[in-house]
mmCIF file of C-alpha atoms in Angstrom:
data_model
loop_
_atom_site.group_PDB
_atom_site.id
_atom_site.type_symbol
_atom_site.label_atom_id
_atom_site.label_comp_id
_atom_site.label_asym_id
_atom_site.label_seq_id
_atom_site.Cartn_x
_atom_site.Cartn_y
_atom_site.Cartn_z
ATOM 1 C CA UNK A 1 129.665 5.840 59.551
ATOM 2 C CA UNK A 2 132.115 5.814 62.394
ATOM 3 C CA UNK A 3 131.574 3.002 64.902
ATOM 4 C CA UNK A 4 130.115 5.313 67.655
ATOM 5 C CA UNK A 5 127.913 6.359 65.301
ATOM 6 C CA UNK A 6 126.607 3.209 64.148
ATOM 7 C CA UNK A 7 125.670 2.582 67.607
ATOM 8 C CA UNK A 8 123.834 5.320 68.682
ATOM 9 C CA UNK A 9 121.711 4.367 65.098
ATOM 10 C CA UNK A 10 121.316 0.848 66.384
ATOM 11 C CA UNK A 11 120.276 2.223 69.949
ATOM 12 C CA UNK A 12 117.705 4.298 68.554
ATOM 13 C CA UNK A 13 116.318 1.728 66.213
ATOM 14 C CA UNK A 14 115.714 -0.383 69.459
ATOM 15 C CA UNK A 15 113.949 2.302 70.740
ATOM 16 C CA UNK A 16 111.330 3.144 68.061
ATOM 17 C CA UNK A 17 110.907 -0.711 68.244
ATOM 18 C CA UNK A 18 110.421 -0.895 71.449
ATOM 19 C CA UNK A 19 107.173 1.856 71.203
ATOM 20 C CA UNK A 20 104.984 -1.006 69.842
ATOM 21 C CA UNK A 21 105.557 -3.532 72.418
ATOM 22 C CA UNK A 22 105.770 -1.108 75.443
ATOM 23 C CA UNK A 23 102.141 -0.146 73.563
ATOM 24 C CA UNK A 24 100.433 -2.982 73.922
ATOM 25 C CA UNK A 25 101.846 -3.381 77.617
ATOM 26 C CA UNK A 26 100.222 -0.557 78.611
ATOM 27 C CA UNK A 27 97.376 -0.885 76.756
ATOM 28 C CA UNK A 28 97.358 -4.329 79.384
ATOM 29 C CA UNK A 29 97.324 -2.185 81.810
ATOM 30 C CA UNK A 30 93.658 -0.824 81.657
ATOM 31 C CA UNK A 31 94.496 2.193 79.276
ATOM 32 C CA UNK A 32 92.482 2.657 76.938
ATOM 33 C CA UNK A 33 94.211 3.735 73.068
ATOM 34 C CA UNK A 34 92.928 7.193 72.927
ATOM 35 C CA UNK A 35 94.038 7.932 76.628
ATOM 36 C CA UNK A 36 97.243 6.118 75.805
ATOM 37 C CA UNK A 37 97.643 8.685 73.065
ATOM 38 C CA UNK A 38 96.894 11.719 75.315
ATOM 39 C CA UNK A 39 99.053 10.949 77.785
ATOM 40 C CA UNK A 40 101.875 10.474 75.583
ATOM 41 C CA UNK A 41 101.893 13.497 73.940
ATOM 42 C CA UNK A 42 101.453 15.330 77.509
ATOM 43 C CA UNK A 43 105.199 15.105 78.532
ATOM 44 C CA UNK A 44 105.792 15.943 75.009
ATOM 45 C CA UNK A 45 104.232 18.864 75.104
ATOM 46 C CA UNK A 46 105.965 20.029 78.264
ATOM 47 C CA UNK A 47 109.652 19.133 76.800
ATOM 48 C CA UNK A 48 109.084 20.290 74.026
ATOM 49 C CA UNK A 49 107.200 23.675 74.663
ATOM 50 C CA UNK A 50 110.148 25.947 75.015
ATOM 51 C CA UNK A 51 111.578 25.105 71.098
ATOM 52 C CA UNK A 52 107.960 26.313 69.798
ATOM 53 C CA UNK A 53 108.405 29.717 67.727
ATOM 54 C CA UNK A 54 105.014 31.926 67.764
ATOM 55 C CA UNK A 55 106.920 33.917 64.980
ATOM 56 C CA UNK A 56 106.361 30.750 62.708
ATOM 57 C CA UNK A 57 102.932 31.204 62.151
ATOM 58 C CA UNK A 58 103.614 33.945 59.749
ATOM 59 C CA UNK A 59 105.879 31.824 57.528
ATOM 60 C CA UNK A 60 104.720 30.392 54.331
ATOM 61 C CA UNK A 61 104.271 26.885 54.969
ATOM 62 C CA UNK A 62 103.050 27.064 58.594
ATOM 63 C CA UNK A 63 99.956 25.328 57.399
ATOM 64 C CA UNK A 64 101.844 22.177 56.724
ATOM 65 C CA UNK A 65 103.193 22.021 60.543
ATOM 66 C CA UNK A 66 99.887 21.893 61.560
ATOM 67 C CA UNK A 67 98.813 19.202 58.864
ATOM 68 C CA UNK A 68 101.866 17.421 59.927
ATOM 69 C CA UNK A 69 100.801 17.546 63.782
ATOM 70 C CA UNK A 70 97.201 16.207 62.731
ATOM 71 C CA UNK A 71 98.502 13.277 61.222
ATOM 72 C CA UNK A 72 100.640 12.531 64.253
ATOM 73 C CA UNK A 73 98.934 13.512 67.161
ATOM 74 C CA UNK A 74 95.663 12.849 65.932
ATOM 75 C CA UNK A 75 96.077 10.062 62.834
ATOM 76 C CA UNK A 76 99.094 7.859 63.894
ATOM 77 C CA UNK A 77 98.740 8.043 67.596
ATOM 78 C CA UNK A 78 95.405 6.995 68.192
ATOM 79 C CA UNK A 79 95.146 4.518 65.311
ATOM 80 C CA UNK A 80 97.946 2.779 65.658
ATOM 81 C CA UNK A 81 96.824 2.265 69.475
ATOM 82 C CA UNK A 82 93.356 1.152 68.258
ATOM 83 C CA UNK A 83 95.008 -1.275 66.383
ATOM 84 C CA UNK A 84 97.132 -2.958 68.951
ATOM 85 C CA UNK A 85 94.461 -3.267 71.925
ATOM 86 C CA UNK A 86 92.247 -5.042 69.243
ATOM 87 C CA UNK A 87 95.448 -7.477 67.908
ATOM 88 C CA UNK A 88 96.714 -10.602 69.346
ATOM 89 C CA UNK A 89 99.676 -10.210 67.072
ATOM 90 C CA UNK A 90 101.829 -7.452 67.665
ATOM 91 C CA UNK A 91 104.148 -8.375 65.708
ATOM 92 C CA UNK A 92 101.455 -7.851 62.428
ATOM 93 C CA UNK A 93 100.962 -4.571 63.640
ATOM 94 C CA UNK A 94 104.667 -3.345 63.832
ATOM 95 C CA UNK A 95 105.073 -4.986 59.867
ATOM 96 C CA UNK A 96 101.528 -3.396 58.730
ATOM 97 C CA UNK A 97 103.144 0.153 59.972
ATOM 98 C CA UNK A 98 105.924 -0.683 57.211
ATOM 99 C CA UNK A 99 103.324 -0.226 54.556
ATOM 100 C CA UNK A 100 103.694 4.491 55.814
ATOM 101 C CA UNK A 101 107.110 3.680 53.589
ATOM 102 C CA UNK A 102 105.380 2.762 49.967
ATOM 103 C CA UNK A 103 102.786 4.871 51.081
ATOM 104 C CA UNK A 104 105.008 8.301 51.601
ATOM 105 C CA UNK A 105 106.550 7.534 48.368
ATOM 106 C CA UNK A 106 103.365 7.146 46.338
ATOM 107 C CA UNK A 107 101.952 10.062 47.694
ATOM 108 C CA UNK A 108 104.873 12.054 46.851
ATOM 109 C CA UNK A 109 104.585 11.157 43.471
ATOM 110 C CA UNK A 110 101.223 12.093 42.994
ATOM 111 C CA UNK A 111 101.545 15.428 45.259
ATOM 112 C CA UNK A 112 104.958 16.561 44.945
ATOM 113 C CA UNK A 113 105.381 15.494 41.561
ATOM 114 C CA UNK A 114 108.380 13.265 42.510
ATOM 115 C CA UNK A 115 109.809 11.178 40.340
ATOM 116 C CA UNK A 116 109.479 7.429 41.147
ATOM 117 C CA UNK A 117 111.950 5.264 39.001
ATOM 118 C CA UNK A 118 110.584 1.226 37.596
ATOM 119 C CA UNK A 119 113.180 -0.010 40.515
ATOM 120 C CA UNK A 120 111.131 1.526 43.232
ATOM 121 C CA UNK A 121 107.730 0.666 41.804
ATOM 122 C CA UNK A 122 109.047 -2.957 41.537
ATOM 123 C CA UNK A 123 110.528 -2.437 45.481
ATOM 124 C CA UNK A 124 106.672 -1.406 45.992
ATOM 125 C CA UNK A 125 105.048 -4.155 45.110
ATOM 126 C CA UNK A 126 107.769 -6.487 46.505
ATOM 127 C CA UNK A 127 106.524 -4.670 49.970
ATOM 128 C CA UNK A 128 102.713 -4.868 49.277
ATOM 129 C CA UNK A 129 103.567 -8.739 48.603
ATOM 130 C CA UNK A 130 105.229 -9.509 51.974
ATOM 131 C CA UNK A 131 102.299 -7.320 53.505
ATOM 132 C CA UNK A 132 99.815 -9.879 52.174
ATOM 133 C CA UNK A 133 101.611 -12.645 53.716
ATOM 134 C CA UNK A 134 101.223 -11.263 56.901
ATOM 135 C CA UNK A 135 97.686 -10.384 56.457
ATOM 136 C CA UNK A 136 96.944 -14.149 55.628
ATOM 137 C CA UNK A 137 98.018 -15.428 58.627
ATOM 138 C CA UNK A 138 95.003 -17.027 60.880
ATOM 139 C CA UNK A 139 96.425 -15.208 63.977
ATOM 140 C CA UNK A 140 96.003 -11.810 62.495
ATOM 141 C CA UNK A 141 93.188 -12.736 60.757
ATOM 142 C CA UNK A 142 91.140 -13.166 63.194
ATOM 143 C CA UNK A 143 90.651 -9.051 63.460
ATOM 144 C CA UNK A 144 90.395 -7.789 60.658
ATOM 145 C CA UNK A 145 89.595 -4.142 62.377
ATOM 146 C CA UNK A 146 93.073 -4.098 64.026
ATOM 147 C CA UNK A 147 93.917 -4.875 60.558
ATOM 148 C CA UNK A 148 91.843 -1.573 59.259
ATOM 149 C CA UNK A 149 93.414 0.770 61.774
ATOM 150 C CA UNK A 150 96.585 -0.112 61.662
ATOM 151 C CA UNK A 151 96.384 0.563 57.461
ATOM 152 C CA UNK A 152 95.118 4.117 58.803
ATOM 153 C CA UNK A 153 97.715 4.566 61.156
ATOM 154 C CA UNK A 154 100.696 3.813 58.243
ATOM 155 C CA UNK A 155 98.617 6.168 55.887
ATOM 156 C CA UNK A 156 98.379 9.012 58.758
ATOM 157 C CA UNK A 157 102.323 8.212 59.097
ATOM 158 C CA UNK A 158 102.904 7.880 55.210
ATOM 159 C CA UNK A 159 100.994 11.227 54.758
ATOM 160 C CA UNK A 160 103.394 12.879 57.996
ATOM 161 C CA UNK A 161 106.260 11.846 55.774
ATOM 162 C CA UNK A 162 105.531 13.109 53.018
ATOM 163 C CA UNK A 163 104.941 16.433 54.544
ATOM 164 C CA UNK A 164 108.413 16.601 55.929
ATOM 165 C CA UNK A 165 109.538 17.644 52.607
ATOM 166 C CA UNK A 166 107.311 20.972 52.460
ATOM 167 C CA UNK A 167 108.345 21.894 56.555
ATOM 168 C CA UNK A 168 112.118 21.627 56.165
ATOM 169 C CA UNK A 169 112.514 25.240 56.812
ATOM 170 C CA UNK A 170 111.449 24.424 60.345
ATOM 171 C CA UNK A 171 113.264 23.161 62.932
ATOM 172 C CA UNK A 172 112.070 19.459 63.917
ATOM 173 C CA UNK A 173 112.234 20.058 67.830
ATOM 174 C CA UNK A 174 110.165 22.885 66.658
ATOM 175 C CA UNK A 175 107.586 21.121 64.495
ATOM 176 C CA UNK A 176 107.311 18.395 67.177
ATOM 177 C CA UNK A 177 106.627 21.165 69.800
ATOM 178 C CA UNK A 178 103.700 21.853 67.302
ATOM 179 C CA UNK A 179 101.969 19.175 66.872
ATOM 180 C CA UNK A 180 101.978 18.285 70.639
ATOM 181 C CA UNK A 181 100.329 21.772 71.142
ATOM 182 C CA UNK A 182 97.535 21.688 68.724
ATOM 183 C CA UNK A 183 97.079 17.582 69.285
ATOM 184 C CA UNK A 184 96.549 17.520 72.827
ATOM 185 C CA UNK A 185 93.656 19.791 73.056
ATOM 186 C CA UNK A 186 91.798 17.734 70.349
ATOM 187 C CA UNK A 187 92.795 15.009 71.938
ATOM 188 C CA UNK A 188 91.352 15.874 75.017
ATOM 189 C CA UNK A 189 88.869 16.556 73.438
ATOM 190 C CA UNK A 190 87.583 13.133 72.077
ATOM 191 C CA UNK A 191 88.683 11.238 75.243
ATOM 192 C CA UNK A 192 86.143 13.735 76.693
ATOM 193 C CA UNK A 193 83.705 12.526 74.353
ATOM 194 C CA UNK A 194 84.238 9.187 73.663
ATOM 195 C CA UNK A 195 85.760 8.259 77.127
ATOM 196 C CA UNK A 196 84.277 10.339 79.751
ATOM 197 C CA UNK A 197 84.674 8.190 82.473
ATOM 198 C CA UNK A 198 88.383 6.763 81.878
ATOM 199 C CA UNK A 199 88.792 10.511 81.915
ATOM 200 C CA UNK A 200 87.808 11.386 85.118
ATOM 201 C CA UNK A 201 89.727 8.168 86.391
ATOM 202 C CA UNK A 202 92.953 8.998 84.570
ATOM 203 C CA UNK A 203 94.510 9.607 87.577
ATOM 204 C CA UNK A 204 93.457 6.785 89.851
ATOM 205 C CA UNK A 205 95.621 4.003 88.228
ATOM 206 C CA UNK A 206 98.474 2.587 90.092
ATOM 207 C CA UNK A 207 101.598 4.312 89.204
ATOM 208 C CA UNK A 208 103.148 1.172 87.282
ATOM 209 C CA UNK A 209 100.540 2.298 84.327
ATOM 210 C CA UNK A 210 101.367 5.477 83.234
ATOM 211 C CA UNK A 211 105.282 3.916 82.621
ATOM 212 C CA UNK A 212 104.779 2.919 79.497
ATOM 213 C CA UNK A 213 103.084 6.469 77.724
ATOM 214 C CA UNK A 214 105.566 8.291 79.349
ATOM 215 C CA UNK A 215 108.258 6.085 78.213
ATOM 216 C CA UNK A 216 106.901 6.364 74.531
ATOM 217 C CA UNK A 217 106.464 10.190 74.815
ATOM 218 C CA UNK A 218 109.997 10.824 76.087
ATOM 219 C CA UNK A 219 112.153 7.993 75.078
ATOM 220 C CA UNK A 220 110.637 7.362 71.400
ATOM 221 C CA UNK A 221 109.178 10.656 70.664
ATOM 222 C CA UNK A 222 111.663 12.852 72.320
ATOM 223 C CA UNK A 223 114.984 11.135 73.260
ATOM 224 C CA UNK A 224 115.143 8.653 69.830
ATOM 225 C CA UNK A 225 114.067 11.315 67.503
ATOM 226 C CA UNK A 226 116.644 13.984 68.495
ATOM 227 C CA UNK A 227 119.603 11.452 68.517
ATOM 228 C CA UNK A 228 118.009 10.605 65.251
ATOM 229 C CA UNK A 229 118.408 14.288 64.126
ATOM 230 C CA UNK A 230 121.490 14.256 65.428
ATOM 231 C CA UNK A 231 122.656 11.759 62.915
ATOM 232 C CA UNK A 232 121.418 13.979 60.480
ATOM 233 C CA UNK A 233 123.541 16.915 61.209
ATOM 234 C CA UNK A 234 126.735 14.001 59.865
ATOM 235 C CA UNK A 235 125.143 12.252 57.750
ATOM 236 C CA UNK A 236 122.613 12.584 54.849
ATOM 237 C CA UNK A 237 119.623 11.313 54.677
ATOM 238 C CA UNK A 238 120.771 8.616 51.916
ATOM 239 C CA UNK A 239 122.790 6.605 54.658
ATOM 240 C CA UNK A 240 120.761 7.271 57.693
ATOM 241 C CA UNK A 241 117.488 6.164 55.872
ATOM 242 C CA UNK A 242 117.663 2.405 55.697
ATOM 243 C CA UNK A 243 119.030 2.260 58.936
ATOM 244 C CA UNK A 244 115.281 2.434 59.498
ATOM 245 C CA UNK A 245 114.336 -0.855 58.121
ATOM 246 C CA UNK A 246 116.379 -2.157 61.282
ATOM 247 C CA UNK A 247 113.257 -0.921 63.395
ATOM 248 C CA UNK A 248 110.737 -3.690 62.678
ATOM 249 C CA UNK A 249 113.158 -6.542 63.324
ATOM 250 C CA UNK A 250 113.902 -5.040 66.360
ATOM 251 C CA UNK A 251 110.351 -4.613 67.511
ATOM 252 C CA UNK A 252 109.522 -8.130 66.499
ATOM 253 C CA UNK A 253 112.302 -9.562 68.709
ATOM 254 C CA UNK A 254 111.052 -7.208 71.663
ATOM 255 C CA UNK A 255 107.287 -8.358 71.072
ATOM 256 C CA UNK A 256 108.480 -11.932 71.686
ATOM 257 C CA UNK A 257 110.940 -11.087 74.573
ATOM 258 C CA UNK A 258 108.172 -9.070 76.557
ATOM 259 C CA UNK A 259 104.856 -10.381 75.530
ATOM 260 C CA UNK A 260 106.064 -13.823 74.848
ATOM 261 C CA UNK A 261 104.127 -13.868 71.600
ATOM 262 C CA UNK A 262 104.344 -16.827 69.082
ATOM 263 C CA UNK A 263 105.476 -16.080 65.122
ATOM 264 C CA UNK A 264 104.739 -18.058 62.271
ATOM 265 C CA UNK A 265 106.389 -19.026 59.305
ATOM 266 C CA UNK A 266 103.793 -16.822 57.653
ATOM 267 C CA UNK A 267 105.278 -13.404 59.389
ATOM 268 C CA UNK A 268 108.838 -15.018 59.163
ATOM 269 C CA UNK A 269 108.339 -15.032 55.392
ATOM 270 C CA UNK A 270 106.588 -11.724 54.957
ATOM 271 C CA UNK A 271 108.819 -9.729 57.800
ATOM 272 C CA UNK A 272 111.819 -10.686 55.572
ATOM 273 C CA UNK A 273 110.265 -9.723 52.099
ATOM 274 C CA UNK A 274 108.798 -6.616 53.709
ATOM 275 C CA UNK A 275 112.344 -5.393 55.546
ATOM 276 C CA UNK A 276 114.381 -6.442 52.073
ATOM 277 C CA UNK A 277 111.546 -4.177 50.250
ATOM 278 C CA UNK A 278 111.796 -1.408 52.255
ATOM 279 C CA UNK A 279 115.521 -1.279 52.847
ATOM 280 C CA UNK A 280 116.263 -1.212 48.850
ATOM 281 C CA UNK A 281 113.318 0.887 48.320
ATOM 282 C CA UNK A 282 115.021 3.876 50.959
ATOM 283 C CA UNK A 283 118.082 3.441 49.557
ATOM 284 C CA UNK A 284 118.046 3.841 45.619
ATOM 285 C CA UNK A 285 116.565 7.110 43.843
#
């Protein structure tokens, strides 16, 4: 990879660190997940907008782009959200998210009928392992929901992945365009329900608050991901791939520079076996 390469890779792992962190700081700022969630996909939706096809609703797999923008808008989004306003370790949450990788590969073996070698199964369990350190420690013990939803979120993520595979016909600018258009209605939809009155004071927070969903939905969602396609259009997926394990150790170093949070030896020890895991387990076949 040339060198100017390598550091637009490095940039954009920094970034999709940086979404849990910025997260949880606006989460501190009186938002609640689910209207965290909506108004991140709103700029989305409004950059995006002009890639979406209506012609692609008669293509074959169609139905997946939508499945795809459930899981995101409406599995990974809000859970992952949940998970950090009821943490007091970020840094957990960031590592449990890890567990989408396994997860996406599993699936795919069951529903795609992939091939997964004795290496990767190993690499699997090696993952699972440094997941259960990190469970263990008292600090994240002590919510065991956060726990819960953040397992949902990295399912709803593992599941998106694993999708990818059936909606490479379409193009990604496109698919993201999707699933911010059928998301933010539902969306809507339960902060409506669930959060009536946060939703009719969505707009009286100081303007300091809505920094950090709009930084997630353009930065991380929009910005990072289409450098990160960008990559693609040089590279294959084979050397781009485990550039992703750089993500988490970036977010954990973030976490302690903005929130000031503490780490054990605990997550030391299960951050390393989960990163090593998940690096080898991207890269071999």
């Amino acid at each position: 990879m040339k060198t100017s390469h390598l550091l637009i890779t490095l940039i954009v792992m920094v970034l999709f660190g940086s979404s849990y962190p910025v997260g949880k700081i606006g989460l501190n700022e009186n938002l609640t997940p689910l209207v965290f969630s909506l108004l991140r996909i709103i700029p989305m939706l409004l950059l995006l907008l002009p890639f979406l096809k209506i012609s692609s609703v008669s293509k074959e797999n169609f139905k997946y782009v939508l499945l795809y923008g459930f899981l995101i808008g409406l599995g990974l989004y809000p859970f992952m959200y949940l998970s950090l306003e009821y943490t007091k370790s970020t840094s957990s949450i960031i590592l449990i998210m890890q567990l989408s990788i396994p997860i996406g590969i599993i699936l795919g073996c069951f529903y795609l009928k992939e091939n997964v070698s004795k290496m990767r199964w190993l690499l699997i369990g090696i993952v699972l392992i440094g997941l259960t350190l990190i469970c263990f420690d008292p600090i994240v013990l002590q919510s065991k929901l956060s726990l819960l939803l953040g397992v949902l979120a990295a399912i709803s993520y593992g599941s998106a992945s694993m999708l990818s595979k059936k909606i490479n016909s379409f193009n990604s600018l496109e698919v993201n365009s999707w699933m911010a258009l059928v998301s933010f209605p539902l969306m809507l939809l339960l902060v409506f329900i669930f959060e009536r009155n946060e939703l009719l004071m969505i707009l009286d927070h100081p303007l300091e608050t809505y920094i950090p969903p709009i930084y997630s939905g353009v930065v991380v969602s929009c910005i990072a991901q289409v450098l990160m396609l960008w990559l693609y259009r040089y590279y294959d997926v084979k050397t781009v791939l485990p550039f992703y394990s750089l993500f988490p150790v970036f977010g954990v170093i973030l976490t302690i520079l903005l929130l000031g949070e503490k780490i054990s030896l605990l997550i030391i020890l299960g951050t390393l076996t989960v990163i090593t895991g998940n690096f080898y387990l991207q890269k071999i076949k």
